[in-house]
Amino acid sequence: MRRTLLALLVALGTAAAAVTAAPAHADPVGILACPSIPANRDPAVTLVVYRVARAHNANDKVMLSAFEAGWVESHMNNLPCGDKSSLGVFQQRWDYGWGTPEQIMDPVYASTQYVTRAIVCDRNNPAYSAGQVAQCVQRSGFPDRYDQVAATARAQLNEAARTHAIAGGSATDVTGDGRDDVVAFTQNALADVYVGASTGGSFTGTSVKWNDFFSIGGETASTGDVNGDGRDDIVTFAHSNTGDVYVALSNGTSFGGGGKWHDWFAPGAEIGAVGDVNGDGRDDIVAFTHNPAGDVYVALSTGAGFGPGLKWHEYFSPFGEFPALGDVDGDGRDDIITFTQGPATAADVIVALSTGSAFGAPQKWHDLFAVGAEQPRVGDINGDGKDDIVTFTCNTDADVYAAVSTGTGFTGTTVKWNDFFCLAGEFPYLGDANGDGRDDIIVFTKGATNDIHVGLSTGTGFLGATKWHDFFGLNGETTL
């Protein structure tokens, strides 16, 4: 992991010398080689651009500039064509020093080339707009067009950020006392990991660091008991072109050093998750390709590493849906769940049960839940041993709805369990904060307050929010 950070710093230094490189693309896309440009973005490309920008700790302006440039040049598609020698998402030219054609056609490489140059340009020209930063890098013959697409770029940036942040739920009992704790990954150059341990009535510790280098920006941080010792560990999916998965084991008071447990899993734009899918007491890793193929891969934990990635399902949770894991039938094995998140007429919840060696056929378990931009989560909120589903509106209504599992479906369509919890910009989660066997609702307020509020489950509803911590999980950090 430290070598990864060093590589990023070297790349930034290289970019400083290269920021005046020849234009990536001097003319409108498609005049010569491309017969047409796709009308819509490729979600896999937008997610890679977002993750690369986060890996380089790019600020919002630089990140927006990347989405403006990508939309103008290719409509955020990895084009194998373009004007003259231009290729890829940013239409970079191999004969002008941007790399080989093969490198430019790699979205990770192309995004790295763009972002490192944009960071230098922004640092040297702090008054520039996002579009001007894009022009500084691209050196287009049409300099005004980047700022003109700011609204489209912002919408795609927000979409990619939401996809990257998909977290249906994972256990966070890092001390092993039966109560879920809270964990914050700074995911910046420091890559620190902080823990607030639950006392049953609050989370203690403001700056209790459990690891000083784990999960840099652009990676997906998660938790799970991967060695089966009763304490949840931390897991990070590197994505990118390496597909590495690192683990740092909990000893109850800190996390050990990060070790590589897999060298090719959930690369690029895939979604990584953690759960015990074979019921052996050790959490495994799951990857949703989240593309038109909709494949699902699993690598089982041996207690000291993850085995080979094997396909357990061949069509589940394509892009636009929200995948999650949970033991919805109470057999001790985590199943896969997807929230289609369409409008009211298409907000289904689909489940594929685990057999211990594969996921079965998809079954519709609910036909109206987690509509549109709501934030769904999975957990056992009534303590019956079967995971249920919860959705947070996270708007001015701040409602929380739940549908409990019967073992063969989820019951309840508009059953409100709390009528004011999670406003816009806040991050909701589930966890058994007081150790009574029922998952409670937890929200990280972020923003100016950085508070944590908890609504305890009674088994039929969530109590009103109470503050359990007054400074935890800052803006930009990943909180679980």
PDB file of C-alpha atoms in Angstrom, residues 237 262 264-266 270-271 273-279 282-289 295-301 306-313 325 334-336 352 354-359:
ATOM      1  CA  PHE A 237     -10.712  -3.318  -2.631  1.00  0.00           C
ATOM      2  CA  HIS A 262      -6.176 -11.478  -3.122  1.00  0.00           C
ATOM      3  CA  TRP A 264      -7.201 -10.001  -8.729  1.00  0.00           C
ATOM      4  CA  PHE A 265     -10.737  -9.313  -7.561  1.00  0.00           C
ATOM      5  CA  ALA A 266     -13.282  -6.549  -8.250  1.00  0.00           C
ATOM      6  CA  GLU A 270     -16.816  -3.580 -10.204  1.00  0.00           C
ATOM      7  CA  ILE A 271     -18.528  -3.348  -6.804  1.00  0.00           C
ATOM      8  CA  ALA A 273     -18.738  -6.482  -0.826  1.00  0.00           C
ATOM      9  CA  VAL A 274     -18.002  -8.609   2.249  1.00  0.00           C
ATOM     10  CA  GLY A 275     -20.161 -11.351   3.789  1.00  0.00           C
ATOM     11  CA  ASP A 276     -20.236 -15.006   4.847  1.00  0.00           C
ATOM     12  CA  VAL A 277     -21.770 -16.629   1.770  1.00  0.00           C
ATOM     13  CA  ASN A 278     -20.918 -20.256   2.600  1.00  0.00           C
ATOM     14  CA  GLY A 279     -21.811 -20.180   6.298  1.00  0.00           C
ATOM     15  CA  ARG A 282     -15.634 -16.459   8.038  1.00  0.00           C
ATOM     16  CA  ASP A 283     -16.637 -13.528   5.845  1.00  0.00           C
ATOM     17  CA  ASP A 284     -15.857 -13.868   2.147  1.00  0.00           C
ATOM     18  CA  ILE A 285     -15.595 -11.302  -0.656  1.00  0.00           C
ATOM     19  CA  VAL A 286     -18.126 -10.809  -3.431  1.00  0.00           C
ATOM     20  CA  ALA A 287     -17.790  -8.797  -6.648  1.00  0.00           C
ATOM     21  CA  PHE A 288     -20.710  -7.523  -8.713  1.00  0.00           C
ATOM     22  CA  THR A 289     -19.539  -6.657 -12.228  1.00  0.00           C
ATOM     23  CA  ASP A 295     -21.979 -11.450 -13.221  1.00  0.00           C
ATOM     24  CA  VAL A 296     -21.314 -12.108  -9.539  1.00  0.00           C
ATOM     25  CA  TYR A 297     -17.998 -13.571  -8.367  1.00  0.00           C
ATOM     26  CA  VAL A 298     -17.044 -14.975  -4.964  1.00  0.00           C
ATOM     27  CA  ALA A 299     -13.696 -15.658  -3.310  1.00  0.00           C
ATOM     28  CA  LEU A 300     -14.038 -17.686  -0.111  1.00  0.00           C
ATOM     29  CA  SER A 301     -11.981 -16.931   2.979  1.00  0.00           C
ATOM     30  CA  PHE A 306      -9.198 -15.452  -0.110  1.00  0.00           C
ATOM     31  CA  GLY A 307      -9.370 -18.333  -2.568  1.00  0.00           C
ATOM     32  CA  PRO A 308      -9.814 -18.045  -6.331  1.00  0.00           C
ATOM     33  CA  GLY A 309     -12.600 -15.868  -7.681  1.00  0.00           C
ATOM     34  CA  LEU A 310     -15.407 -18.068  -9.002  1.00  0.00           C
ATOM     35  CA  LYS A 311     -18.614 -17.082 -10.754  1.00  0.00           C
ATOM     36  CA  TRP A 312     -21.599 -17.755  -8.501  1.00  0.00           C
ATOM     37  CA  HIS A 313     -24.241 -15.997 -10.618  1.00  0.00           C
ATOM     38  CA  LEU A 325     -25.513  -8.916   0.942  1.00  0.00           C
ATOM     39  CA  ASP A 334     -25.420 -14.472   3.219  1.00  0.00           C
ATOM     40  CA  ASP A 335     -27.505 -14.079   0.086  1.00  0.00           C
ATOM     41  CA  ILE A 336     -27.354 -11.420  -2.632  1.00  0.00           C
ATOM     42  CA  ALA A 352     -30.834 -14.861  -4.986  1.00  0.00           C
ATOM     43  CA  SER A 354     -26.940 -18.859  -1.371  1.00  0.00           C
ATOM     44  CA  THR A 355     -26.580 -22.639  -1.542  1.00  0.00           C
ATOM     45  CA  GLY A 356     -23.087 -22.451  -0.073  1.00  0.00           C
ATOM     46  CA  SER A 357     -21.454 -22.892  -3.464  1.00  0.00           C
ATOM     47  CA  ALA A 358     -23.564 -20.666  -5.736  1.00  0.00           C
ATOM     48  CA  PHE A 359     -26.453 -18.213  -5.724  1.00  0.00           C
TER      49      PHE A 359
END
